[in-house]
Amino acid sequence: MELYPGFSLYRALYEFSNYAVQGSLNRNAGMKWEDFSSNGMDEVFAIIILEWFLALIAAYCMDRVSLSVKDPFSYFKNPFKKSPSPQRTSLEQQGSEVSVEIERLDVAQESEKVEHMMLEPSTRYAIVCDKLKMVYPSRDGNPPKVAVRGLSLAVPLGECFGMLGPNGAGKTSFINTMIGLVKPTSGSAFVQSLDICKDMDRVYTSMGVCPQHDLLWETLTGREHLLFYGRLKSLKGSDLNQAVEESLKSVNLFDDGVADKPAGKYSGGMKRRLSVAISLIGSPKVVYMDEPSTGLDPASRMNLWTVIKCAKKHTAIILTTHSMEEAEFLCDRLGIFVDGRLQCIGNSKELKERYGGSYVLTMTTSSEHEKDVERFVENVSPNAKKIYHIAGTQKFEIPKEEIRILEVFQAVEKAKSSFRVFAWGLADTTLEDVFIKVARTTQAFNVFS
Ligand SMILES: Nc1ncnc2c1ncn2[C@@H]1O[C@H](COP(=O)(O)OP(=O)(O)OP(=O)(O)O)[C@@H](O)[C@H]1O
């Protein structure tokens, strides 16, 4: 009976209380150590200690079994295999909503390319990320945040890769991982064949960074900043002075003594230009630019674009931007990044062809002719879809295969005789349309999944 855990405890308590009652009646001390062998309490205690060890082992096994949710018996098959930590499990569950997504062909091809590269490394590619994942740990009661979900990407020298994506998509987190500010949670990344987890010190010598927010010393001048970063990139003597001068000229910070003013007195645009110059000094092989032209006037922006375009000839650049114009002007390939994942990848023409497939017809009339416009569009293209409507102005998405542009022009001219058209236009798909479509579809999918 005493082998049952509860019973041995009960027996011990019973004996103690019995001796205590007898002790108080007979005015003696109750149970003593020497009484243990006479009343069997030594056996009871031996059983309790043994059971404590057995219960501990049983509780540990049950805990491990409960963690192996998919196969509760897997623990018994291999009891020494490390089980995932509770945090890891919750992250995997968090990521599972996305794992049902159908990976798009272009993104899958990029992953395949990277997998191939991991087996046969190539020096042509300056940046290679293989299933890179970055999770911010839970803090202040908030759950962990998966910012980058297994990104696979290869960027060759001479390419500017544009990373587009809505706010909070994880672009900056990706860059921060690549520049060593935060450690990847899993996956790997290589810069010039150097592992960012092991050889970051060597990676820094061939890397330039233009962060999202300018990181400048208020009291140092623009020239001093460039001298400092130039020295970090191993430039010396006349080479360093020449590189600094060229860099200052390229971003229009050379004339009128601007180069020798403290950075604290620079305008926002000047600081931004200095940050870009810093990222490019010493001709690094890899450059990360996080929204480089934010806050620049149109002339400075165009000037900056020329500098970046010139620099990319011998560099691999990863650039994040919210400007579609900038992306089209600078980037050889683009990736739309939503919720920590690349949703599509290709050059701007390919993306427009892939995700466009329709013209946008805009027509403005007085409010009473709105129905006439609807009928007109239905005649032109039965599958047209109204996408926008406000005070007499309506926009319709028309499948490209359903219309010929000449016929639309003829039809509009004819319609003008039936009702007054204030303005109208027919536009091809823009990169902005593609961006909105991809971002909306993915976000809607994530909400409903
Ligand atoms: N230090 C942090 N701790 C926890 N979560 C963070 C941290 N930094 C960013 N995040 C979260 O990670 C996600 C990705 O943020 P990130 O700044 O990388 O996005 P982004 O694409 O660069 O956005 P934006 O275009 O606005 O710059 C966001 O949901 C953000 O709230």
mmCIF file of N, CA and C in Angstrom, residues 214-274:
data_model
loop_
_atom_site.group_PDB
_atom_site.id
_atom_site.type_symbol
_atom_site.label_atom_id
_atom_site.label_comp_id
_atom_site.label_asym_id
_atom_site.label_seq_id
_atom_site.Cartn_x
_atom_site.Cartn_y
_atom_site.Cartn_z
ATOM 1 N N ASP A 214 19.654 59.565 -40.210
ATOM 2 C CA ASP A 214 21.063 59.962 -40.290
ATOM 3 C C ASP A 214 21.769 59.783 -38.953
ATOM 4 N N LEU A 215 22.902 59.097 -38.989
ATOM 5 C CA LEU A 215 23.700 58.907 -37.770
ATOM 6 C C LEU A 215 24.973 59.729 -37.935
ATOM 7 N N LEU A 216 24.897 61.010 -37.554
ATOM 8 C CA LEU A 216 26.036 61.909 -37.764
ATOM 9 C C LEU A 216 26.439 62.547 -36.439
ATOM 10 N N TRP A 217 27.715 62.943 -36.342
ATOM 11 C CA TRP A 217 28.163 63.691 -35.164
ATOM 12 C C TRP A 217 27.918 65.170 -35.439
ATOM 13 N N GLU A 218 27.175 65.794 -34.570
ATOM 14 C CA GLU A 218 26.774 67.199 -34.774
ATOM 15 C C GLU A 218 27.979 68.123 -34.911
ATOM 16 N N THR A 219 29.067 67.820 -34.183
ATOM 17 C CA THR A 219 30.197 68.763 -34.147
ATOM 18 C C THR A 219 31.227 68.503 -35.249
ATOM 19 N N LEU A 220 31.167 67.346 -35.886
ATOM 20 C CA LEU A 220 32.131 67.068 -36.974
ATOM 21 C C LEU A 220 31.613 67.644 -38.285
ATOM 22 N N THR A 221 32.527 68.135 -39.103
ATOM 23 C CA THR A 221 32.113 68.675 -40.409
ATOM 24 C C THR A 221 31.868 67.521 -41.383
ATOM 25 N N GLY A 222 31.284 67.860 -42.529
ATOM 26 C CA GLY A 222 31.043 66.848 -43.557
ATOM 27 C C GLY A 222 32.356 66.215 -43.984
ATOM 28 N N ARG A 223 33.381 67.053 -44.164
ATOM 29 C CA ARG A 223 34.689 66.542 -44.602
ATOM 30 C C ARG A 223 35.264 65.575 -43.552
ATOM 31 N N GLU A 224 35.147 65.979 -42.268
ATOM 32 C CA GLU A 224 35.694 65.123 -41.192
ATOM 33 C C GLU A 224 34.982 63.768 -41.131
ATOM 34 N N HIS A 225 33.670 63.814 -41.364
ATOM 35 C CA HIS A 225 32.929 62.546 -41.403
ATOM 36 C C HIS A 225 33.510 61.633 -42.485
ATOM 37 N N LEU A 226 33.698 62.206 -43.674
ATOM 38 C CA LEU A 226 34.162 61.381 -44.792
ATOM 39 C C LEU A 226 35.600 60.919 -44.577
ATOM 40 N N LEU A 227 36.431 61.787 -43.953
ATOM 41 C CA LEU A 227 37.819 61.377 -43.652
ATOM 42 C C LEU A 227 37.801 60.182 -42.695
ATOM 43 N N PHE A 228 36.929 60.271 -41.686
ATOM 44 C CA PHE A 228 36.827 59.203 -40.685
ATOM 45 C C PHE A 228 36.420 57.876 -41.335
ATOM 46 N N TYR A 229 35.309 57.934 -42.110
ATOM 47 C CA TYR A 229 34.820 56.683 -42.712
ATOM 48 C C TYR A 229 35.762 56.191 -43.804
ATOM 49 N N GLY A 230 36.438 57.122 -44.493
ATOM 50 C CA GLY A 230 37.414 56.742 -45.525
ATOM 51 C C GLY A 230 38.558 55.949 -44.897
ATOM 52 N N ARG A 231 39.035 56.431 -43.720
ATOM 53 C CA ARG A 231 40.116 55.710 -43.026
ATOM 54 C C ARG A 231 39.649 54.314 -42.608
ATOM 55 N N LEU A 232 38.380 54.228 -42.163
ATOM 56 C CA LEU A 232 37.853 52.894 -41.782
ATOM 57 C C LEU A 232 37.877 51.937 -42.970
ATOM 58 N N LYS A 233 37.755 52.522 -44.181
ATOM 59 C CA LYS A 233 37.766 51.667 -45.389
ATOM 60 C C LYS A 233 39.183 51.515 -45.925
ATOM 61 N N SER A 234 40.182 51.832 -45.081
ATOM 62 C CA SER A 234 41.606 51.644 -45.390
ATOM 63 C C SER A 234 42.149 52.613 -46.425
ATOM 64 N N LEU A 235 41.498 53.766 -46.625
ATOM 65 C CA LEU A 235 42.070 54.776 -47.528
ATOM 66 C C LEU A 235 43.070 55.601 -46.733
ATOM 67 N N LYS A 236 44.161 56.037 -47.421
ATOM 68 C CA LYS A 236 45.202 56.806 -46.721
ATOM 69 C C LYS A 236 45.734 57.909 -47.625
ATOM 70 N N GLY A 237 46.383 58.896 -47.001
ATOM 71 C CA GLY A 237 47.142 59.934 -47.722
ATOM 72 C C GLY A 237 46.362 60.618 -48.820
ATOM 73 N N SER A 238 47.019 60.740 -49.994
ATOM 74 C CA SER A 238 46.403 61.495 -51.089
ATOM 75 C C SER A 238 45.163 60.778 -51.634
ATOM 76 N N ASP A 239 45.164 59.440 -51.581
ATOM 77 C CA ASP A 239 43.981 58.678 -52.052
ATOM 78 C C ASP A 239 42.758 59.053 -51.228
ATOM 79 N N LEU A 240 42.991 59.170 -49.902
ATOM 80 C CA LEU A 240 41.886 59.500 -48.991
ATOM 81 C C LEU A 240 41.378 60.916 -49.293
ATOM 82 N N ASN A 241 42.324 61.882 -49.403
ATOM 83 C CA ASN A 241 41.906 63.275 -49.657
ATOM 84 C C ASN A 241 41.158 63.399 -50.977
ATOM 85 N N GLN A 242 41.658 62.678 -51.993
ATOM 86 C CA GLN A 242 41.002 62.740 -53.306
ATOM 87 C C GLN A 242 39.603 62.124 -53.249
ATOM 88 N N ALA A 243 39.500 60.979 -52.567
ATOM 89 C CA ALA A 243 38.185 60.305 -52.461
ATOM 90 C C ALA A 243 37.193 61.195 -51.720
ATOM 91 N N VAL A 244 37.663 61.879 -50.640
ATOM 92 C CA VAL A 244 36.764 62.740 -49.859
ATOM 93 C C VAL A 244 36.295 63.910 -50.720
ATOM 94 N N GLU A 245 37.249 64.514 -51.450
ATOM 95 C CA GLU A 245 36.894 65.672 -52.287
ATOM 96 C C GLU A 245 35.877 65.273 -53.366
ATOM 97 N N GLU A 246 36.146 64.154 -54.040
ATOM 98 C CA GLU A 246 35.225 63.699 -55.097
ATOM 99 C C GLU A 246 33.841 63.396 -54.512
ATOM 100 N N SER A 247 33.858 62.783 -53.345
ATOM 101 C CA SER A 247 32.600 62.416 -52.706
ATOM 102 C C SER A 247 31.784 63.660 -52.346
ATOM 103 N N LEU A 248 32.474 64.669 -51.770
ATOM 104 C CA LEU A 248 31.784 65.914 -51.395
ATOM 105 C C LEU A 248 31.210 66.605 -52.635
ATOM 106 N N LYS A 249 32.007 66.599 -53.722
ATOM 107 C CA LYS A 249 31.527 67.240 -54.962
ATOM 108 C C LYS A 249 30.316 66.495 -55.515
ATOM 109 N N SER A 250 30.370 65.171 -55.465
ATOM 110 C CA SER A 250 29.294 64.387 -56.087
ATOM 111 C C SER A 250 27.942 64.643 -55.417
ATOM 112 N N VAL A 251 27.966 64.936 -54.107
ATOM 113 C CA VAL A 251 26.682 65.159 -53.434
ATOM 114 C C VAL A 251 26.435 66.656 -53.152
ATOM 115 N N ASN A 252 27.165 67.495 -53.870
ATOM 116 C CA ASN A 252 26.996 68.966 -53.763
ATOM 117 C C ASN A 252 27.207 69.491 -52.351
ATOM 118 N N LEU A 253 28.246 69.001 -51.681
ATOM 119 C CA LEU A 253 28.549 69.519 -50.343
ATOM 120 C C LEU A 253 29.964 70.108 -50.316
ATOM 121 N N PHE A 254 30.485 70.485 -51.484
ATOM 122 C CA PHE A 254 31.878 70.938 -51.543
ATOM 123 C C PHE A 254 31.987 72.461 -51.565
ATOM 124 N N ASP A 255 31.122 73.071 -52.373
ATOM 125 C CA ASP A 255 31.267 74.515 -52.599
ATOM 126 C C ASP A 255 30.808 75.357 -51.416
ATOM 127 N N ASP A 256 31.244 76.638 -51.434
ATOM 128 C CA ASP A 256 30.839 77.646 -50.438
ATOM 129 C C ASP A 256 31.160 77.237 -48.995
ATOM 130 N N GLY A 257 32.185 76.445 -48.816
ATOM 131 C CA GLY A 257 32.636 76.076 -47.463
ATOM 132 C C GLY A 257 31.686 75.147 -46.720
ATOM 133 N N VAL A 258 30.709 74.579 -47.437
ATOM 134 C CA VAL A 258 29.744 73.686 -46.768
ATOM 135 C C VAL A 258 30.460 72.481 -46.155
ATOM 136 N N ALA A 259 31.487 71.996 -46.882
ATOM 137 C CA ALA A 259 32.194 70.791 -46.426
ATOM 138 C C ALA A 259 32.819 70.994 -45.054
ATOM 139 N N ASP A 260 33.132 72.252 -44.711
ATOM 140 C CA ASP A 260 33.825 72.492 -43.440
ATOM 141 C C ASP A 260 32.907 73.066 -42.364
ATOM 142 N N LYS A 261 31.604 72.976 -42.589
ATOM 143 C CA LYS A 261 30.633 73.375 -41.552
ATOM 144 C C LYS A 261 30.307 72.161 -40.690
ATOM 145 N N PRO A 262 30.018 72.343 -39.403
ATOM 146 C CA PRO A 262 29.609 71.185 -38.592
ATOM 147 C C PRO A 262 28.298 70.596 -39.127
ATOM 148 N N ALA A 263 28.202 69.270 -39.075
ATOM 149 C CA ALA A 263 27.006 68.595 -39.619
ATOM 150 C C ALA A 263 25.747 69.025 -38.877
ATOM 151 N N GLY A 264 25.891 69.457 -37.630
ATOM 152 C CA GLY A 264 24.738 69.907 -36.852
ATOM 153 C C GLY A 264 24.054 71.107 -37.494
ATOM 154 N N LYS A 265 24.829 71.863 -38.327
ATOM 155 C CA LYS A 265 24.237 73.051 -38.965
ATOM 156 C C LYS A 265 23.696 72.742 -40.359
ATOM 157 N N TYR A 266 23.783 71.481 -40.788
ATOM 158 C CA TYR A 266 23.272 71.117 -42.117
ATOM 159 C C TYR A 266 21.743 71.026 -42.083
ATOM 160 N N SER A 267 21.144 71.269 -43.255
ATOM 161 C CA SER A 267 19.695 71.047 -43.368
ATOM 162 C C SER A 267 19.450 69.533 -43.449
ATOM 163 N N GLY A 268 18.175 69.124 -43.349
ATOM 164 C CA GLY A 268 17.837 67.693 -43.414
ATOM 165 C C GLY A 268 18.347 67.058 -44.706
ATOM 166 N N GLY A 269 18.164 67.765 -45.818
ATOM 167 C CA GLY A 269 18.571 67.239 -47.122
ATOM 168 C C GLY A 269 20.094 67.099 -47.205
ATOM 169 N N MET A 270 20.803 68.075 -46.641
ATOM 170 C CA MET A 270 22.282 68.010 -46.681
ATOM 171 C C MET A 270 22.780 66.821 -45.849
ATOM 172 N N LYS A 271 22.124 66.595 -44.705
ATOM 173 C CA LYS A 271 22.521 65.461 -43.860
ATOM 174 C C LYS A 271 22.314 64.144 -44.612
ATOM 175 N N ARG A 272 21.188 64.099 -45.329
ATOM 176 C CA ARG A 272 20.866 62.879 -46.075
ATOM 177 C C ARG A 272 21.916 62.625 -47.151
ATOM 178 N N ARG A 273 22.310 63.730 -47.852
ATOM 179 C CA ARG A 273 23.308 63.588 -48.912
ATOM 180 C C ARG A 273 24.655 63.155 -48.328
ATOM 181 N N LEU A 274 24.974 63.693 -47.139
ATOM 182 C CA LEU A 274 26.225 63.293 -46.484
ATOM 183 C C LEU A 274 26.168 61.805 -46.112
#
